[in-house]
Amino acid sequence: MNERISLRGSGVPDTMTASPSESTNEDAQLVATLLSIAKSTRAFLALLLAQIDLHPGQDQLLVRLTPGESVSVSMLADQLAVRPSTVSKMLDRLIEKNLVLRESNSRDARRTMVTLTSAGEAAKERVLALWMRLETELGNAMEERERSALLSSLQQVDQLLSVRLRRLR
């Protein structure tokens, strides 16, 4: 897995696509900052989720589900950018809490489908409230135009990394 990640031709500035020998401290700071943000966000969110008896990742899975609609495990895995086995493990824990149901597809028994329970719908609402609380706390710390520019840049980086990650998996 020593394949070099290349974002050239993807709309990413050349400073992000430099080889290690061409890299500057600024490039390393971008990765270090993104890693720090990810770690801090996950830790903060884990504390909030513990208040409603959930773990990181379970919140994202619940939010992906729509009340009254079934979705396949493989579709959830794609949406969450994880392996189906990871989704299955999360589902086991959510099933124990009666938040989701897992059943075979009525047309194709090889496919496993997932549905929110009424308790899962309530948990999803609590998750969304926690996310909004964190969003508000972070958003209130900066001006709207700064927040908007930051969000746009982060969404671009997220999309680029997601596309690249899918190719590697």
C-alpha positions as a LaTeX table, in Angstrom:
\begin{tabular}{lrrr}
\hline
Residue & $x$ (\AA) & $y$ (\AA) & $z$ (\AA) \\
\hline
Met1 & 0.00 & 0.00 & 0.00 \\
Asn2 & 2.82 & 2.40 & $-0.73$ \\
Glu3 & 0.83 & 3.90 & $-3.59$ \\
Arg4 & 1.33 & 7.65 & $-3.70$ \\
Ile5 & $-1.86$ & 9.67 & $-3.41$ \\
Ser6 & $-2.18$ & 12.01 & $-6.36$ \\
Leu7 & $-4.78$ & 14.72 & $-6.55$ \\
Arg8 & $-3.34$ & 16.34 & $-9.67$ \\
Gly9 & $-5.99$ & 17.31 & $-12.18$ \\
Ser10 & $-8.65$ & 17.19 & $-9.49$ \\
Gly11 & $-8.96$ & 20.92 & $-8.91$ \\
Val12 & $-6.77$ & 20.78 & $-5.83$ \\
Pro13 & $-4.04$ & 23.43 & $-5.73$ \\
Asp14 & $-0.60$ & 22.19 & $-6.77$ \\
Thr15 & 0.72 & 22.81 & $-3.25$ \\
Met16 & $-1.41$ & 19.85 & $-2.12$ \\
Thr17 & $-0.19$ & 17.58 & $-4.89$ \\
Ala18 & 3.53 & 18.02 & $-4.46$ \\
Ser19 & 5.67 & 14.94 & $-3.96$ \\
Pro20 & 7.27 & 14.53 & $-0.52$ \\
Ser21 & 10.51 & 16.06 & $-1.74$ \\
Glu22 & 8.58 & 19.06 & $-3.10$ \\
Ser23 & 6.47 & 19.47 & 0.04 \\
Thr24 & 6.68 & 22.51 & 2.21 \\
Asn25 & 5.91 & 22.88 & 5.89 \\
Glu26 & 2.58 & 24.38 & 4.86 \\
Asp27 & 1.53 & 21.11 & 3.19 \\
Ala28 & 2.41 & 19.11 & 6.27 \\
Gln29 & 0.47 & 21.60 & 8.38 \\
Leu30 & $-2.66$ & 20.98 & 6.33 \\
Val31 & $-2.57$ & 17.23 & 6.96 \\
Ala32 & $-1.62$ & 17.71 & 10.61 \\
Thr33 & $-4.46$ & 20.19 & 11.09 \\
Leu34 & $-7.00$ & 17.92 & 9.38 \\
Leu35 & $-5.88$ & 15.01 & 11.56 \\
Ser36 & $-6.13$ & 17.15 & 14.68 \\
Ile37 & $-9.61$ & 18.38 & 13.71 \\
Ala38 & $-10.76$ & 14.83 & 13.01 \\
Lys39 & $-9.40$ & 13.56 & 16.32 \\
Ser40 & $-10.84$ & 16.44 & 18.35 \\
Thr41 & $-14.21$ & 16.25 & 16.61 \\
Arg42 & $-14.44$ & 12.51 & 17.17 \\
Ala43 & $-13.46$ & 12.86 & 20.85 \\
Phe44 & $-15.93$ & 15.68 & 21.45 \\
Leu45 & $-18.67$ & 13.83 & 19.63 \\
Ala46 & $-17.91$ & 10.63 & 21.56 \\
Leu47 & $-18.52$ & 12.50 & 24.81 \\
Leu48 & $-21.83$ & 13.85 & 23.52 \\
Leu49 & $-22.92$ & 10.48 & 22.12 \\
Ala50 & $-22.13$ & 8.73 & 25.40 \\
Gln51 & $-24.86$ & 10.90 & 26.94 \\
Ile52 & $-27.39$ & 9.10 & 24.71 \\
Asp53 & $-25.72$ & 5.66 & 24.94 \\
Leu54 & $-24.23$ & 5.63 & 21.44 \\
His55 & $-20.69$ & 5.30 & 20.08 \\
Pro56 & $-19.01$ & 7.19 & 17.22 \\
Gly57 & $-20.11$ & 5.81 & 13.88 \\
Gln58 & $-23.46$ & 4.63 & 15.18 \\
Asp59 & $-24.71$ & 8.20 & 14.91 \\
Gln60 & $-23.77$ & 8.37 & 11.24 \\
Leu61 & $-25.46$ & 5.05 & 10.54 \\
Leu62 & $-28.70$ & 6.13 & 12.24 \\
Val63 & $-28.74$ & 9.44 & 10.38 \\
Arg64 & $-28.41$ & 7.62 & 7.03 \\
Leu65 & $-31.63$ & 5.68 & 7.69 \\
Thr66 & $-35.03$ & 7.08 & 6.74 \\
Pro67 & $-38.05$ & 6.09 & 8.82 \\
Gly68 & $-40.22$ & 3.56 & 7.01 \\
Glu69 & $-37.58$ & 2.75 & 4.39 \\
Ser70 & $-35.25$ & $-0.24$ & 4.23 \\
Val71 & $-31.70$ & 0.04 & 2.98 \\
Ser72 & $-29.19$ & $-2.72$ & 2.25 \\
Val73 & $-26.11$ & $-3.27$ & 4.39 \\
Ser74 & $-23.90$ & $-2.82$ & 1.32 \\
Met75 & $-25.57$ & 0.53 & 0.51 \\
Leu76 & $-24.99$ & 1.70 & 4.08 \\
Ala77 & $-21.36$ & 0.62 & 3.85 \\
Asp78 & $-20.95$ & 2.67 & 0.65 \\
Gln79 & $-22.62$ & 5.71 & 2.20 \\
Leu80 & $-20.48$ & 5.49 & 5.32 \\
Ala81 & $-17.29$ & 4.66 & 3.36 \\
Val82 & $-16.65$ & 1.55 & 5.46 \\
Arg83 & $-16.68$ & $-2.19$ & 4.82 \\
Pro84 & $-19.94$ & $-4.13$ & 5.08 \\
Ser85 & $-18.45$ & $-6.13$ & 7.96 \\
Thr86 & $-18.01$ & $-2.88$ & 9.91 \\
Val87 & $-21.65$ & $-1.99$ & 9.29 \\
Ser88 & $-22.70$ & $-5.48$ & 10.42 \\
Lys89 & $-20.86$ & $-5.03$ & 13.73 \\
Met90 & $-22.49$ & $-1.64$ & 14.27 \\
Leu91 & $-25.87$ & $-3.13$ & 13.44 \\
Asp92 & $-25.40$ & $-5.90$ & 16.01 \\
Arg93 & $-25.02$ & $-3.28$ & 18.72 \\
Leu94 & $-27.91$ & $-1.15$ & 17.45 \\
Ile95 & $-30.16$ & $-4.22$ & 17.23 \\
Glu96 & $-29.36$ & $-5.02$ & 20.89 \\
Lys97 & $-30.66$ & $-1.53$ & 21.74 \\
Asn98 & $-33.77$ & $-2.07$ & 19.57 \\
Leu99 & $-32.83$ & 0.89 & 17.34 \\
Val100 & $-32.79$ & $-1.00$ & 14.03 \\
Leu101 & $-34.13$ & $-4.19$ & 12.49 \\
Arg102 & $-32.16$ & $-6.39$ & 10.13 \\
Glu103 & $-33.98$ & $-8.75$ & 7.78 \\
Ser104 & $-33.56$ & $-10.49$ & 4.45 \\
Asn105 & $-34.74$ & $-8.76$ & 1.31 \\
Ser106 & $-38.12$ & $-10.18$ & 0.27 \\
Arg107 & $-37.01$ & $-10.38$ & $-3.40$ \\
Asp108 & $-33.40$ & $-11.43$ & $-2.87$ \\
Ala109 & $-32.68$ & $-13.40$ & 0.31 \\
Arg110 & $-28.93$ & $-12.86$ & $-0.18$ \\
Arg111 & $-29.35$ & $-9.14$ & 0.55 \\
Thr112 & $-29.72$ & $-7.96$ & 4.12 \\
Met113 & $-31.92$ & $-4.94$ & 4.71 \\
Val114 & $-31.94$ & $-2.50$ & 7.64 \\
Thr115 & $-34.88$ & $-0.47$ & 8.95 \\
Leu116 & $-35.18$ & 2.04 & 11.79 \\
Thr117 & $-37.45$ & 1.10 & 14.69 \\
Ser118 & $-39.53$ & 3.75 & 16.47 \\
Ala119 & $-36.83$ & 3.80 & 19.17 \\
Gly120 & $-34.27$ & 4.26 & 16.37 \\
Glu121 & $-36.22$ & 7.23 & 15.01 \\
Ala122 & $-36.12$ & 8.83 & 18.47 \\
Ala123 & $-32.37$ & 8.09 & 18.73 \\
Lys124 & $-31.83$ & 9.63 & 15.29 \\
Glu125 & $-33.57$ & 12.81 & 16.46 \\
Arg126 & $-31.34$ & 12.93 & 19.56 \\
Val127 & $-28.27$ & 12.48 & 17.34 \\
Leu128 & $-29.36$ & 15.31 & 15.06 \\
Ala129 & $-29.92$ & 17.52 & 18.11 \\
Leu130 & $-26.39$ & 16.74 & 19.35 \\
Trp131 & $-24.92$ & 17.45 & 15.92 \\
Met132 & $-26.81$ & 20.77 & 15.83 \\
Arg133 & $-25.51$ & 21.63 & 19.30 \\
Leu134 & $-21.93$ & 21.05 & 18.17 \\
Glu135 & $-22.59$ & 22.86 & 14.87 \\
Thr136 & $-23.96$ & 25.87 & 16.75 \\
Glu137 & $-21.05$ & 25.98 & 19.19 \\
Leu138 & $-18.52$ & 25.85 & 16.36 \\
Gly139 & $-20.46$ & 28.12 & 14.03 \\
Asn140 & $-20.99$ & 30.82 & 16.63 \\
Ala141 & $-17.23$ & 31.11 & 17.07 \\
Met142 & $-16.77$ & 32.66 & 13.61 \\
Glu143 & $-18.40$ & 35.08 & 11.21 \\
Glu144 & $-20.88$ & 33.69 & 8.68 \\
Arg145 & $-18.66$ & 34.34 & 5.65 \\
Glu146 & $-15.68$ & 32.68 & 7.38 \\
Arg147 & $-17.85$ & 29.72 & 8.32 \\
Ser148 & $-19.20$ & 29.46 & 4.77 \\
Ala149 & $-15.73$ & 29.59 & 3.20 \\
Leu150 & $-14.38$ & 27.04 & 5.67 \\
Leu151 & $-17.30$ & 24.70 & 5.08 \\
Ser152 & $-16.87$ & 24.92 & 1.32 \\
Ser153 & $-13.16$ & 24.13 & 1.55 \\
Leu154 & $-13.69$ & 21.24 & 3.95 \\
Gln155 & $-16.41$ & 19.77 & 1.73 \\
Gln156 & $-14.04$ & 19.90 & $-1.23$ \\
Val157 & $-11.29$ & 18.11 & 0.72 \\
Asp158 & $-13.84$ & 15.56 & 2.00 \\
Gln159 & $-15.04$ & 14.82 & $-1.52$ \\
Leu160 & $-11.51$ & 14.45 & $-2.89$ \\
Leu161 & $-10.45$ & 12.13 & $-0.08$ \\
Ser162 & $-13.66$ & 10.06 & $-0.33$ \\
Val163 & $-13.20$ & 9.50 & $-4.05$ \\
Arg164 & $-9.58$ & 8.50 & $-3.58$ \\
Leu165 & $-10.41$ & 6.20 & $-0.67$ \\
Arg166 & $-13.06$ & 4.39 & $-2.70$ \\
Arg167 & $-10.48$ & 3.68 & $-5.39$ \\
Leu168 & $-8.09$ & 2.19 & $-2.83$ \\
Arg169 & $-10.63$ & $-0.10$ & $-1.16$ \\
\hline
\end{tabular}
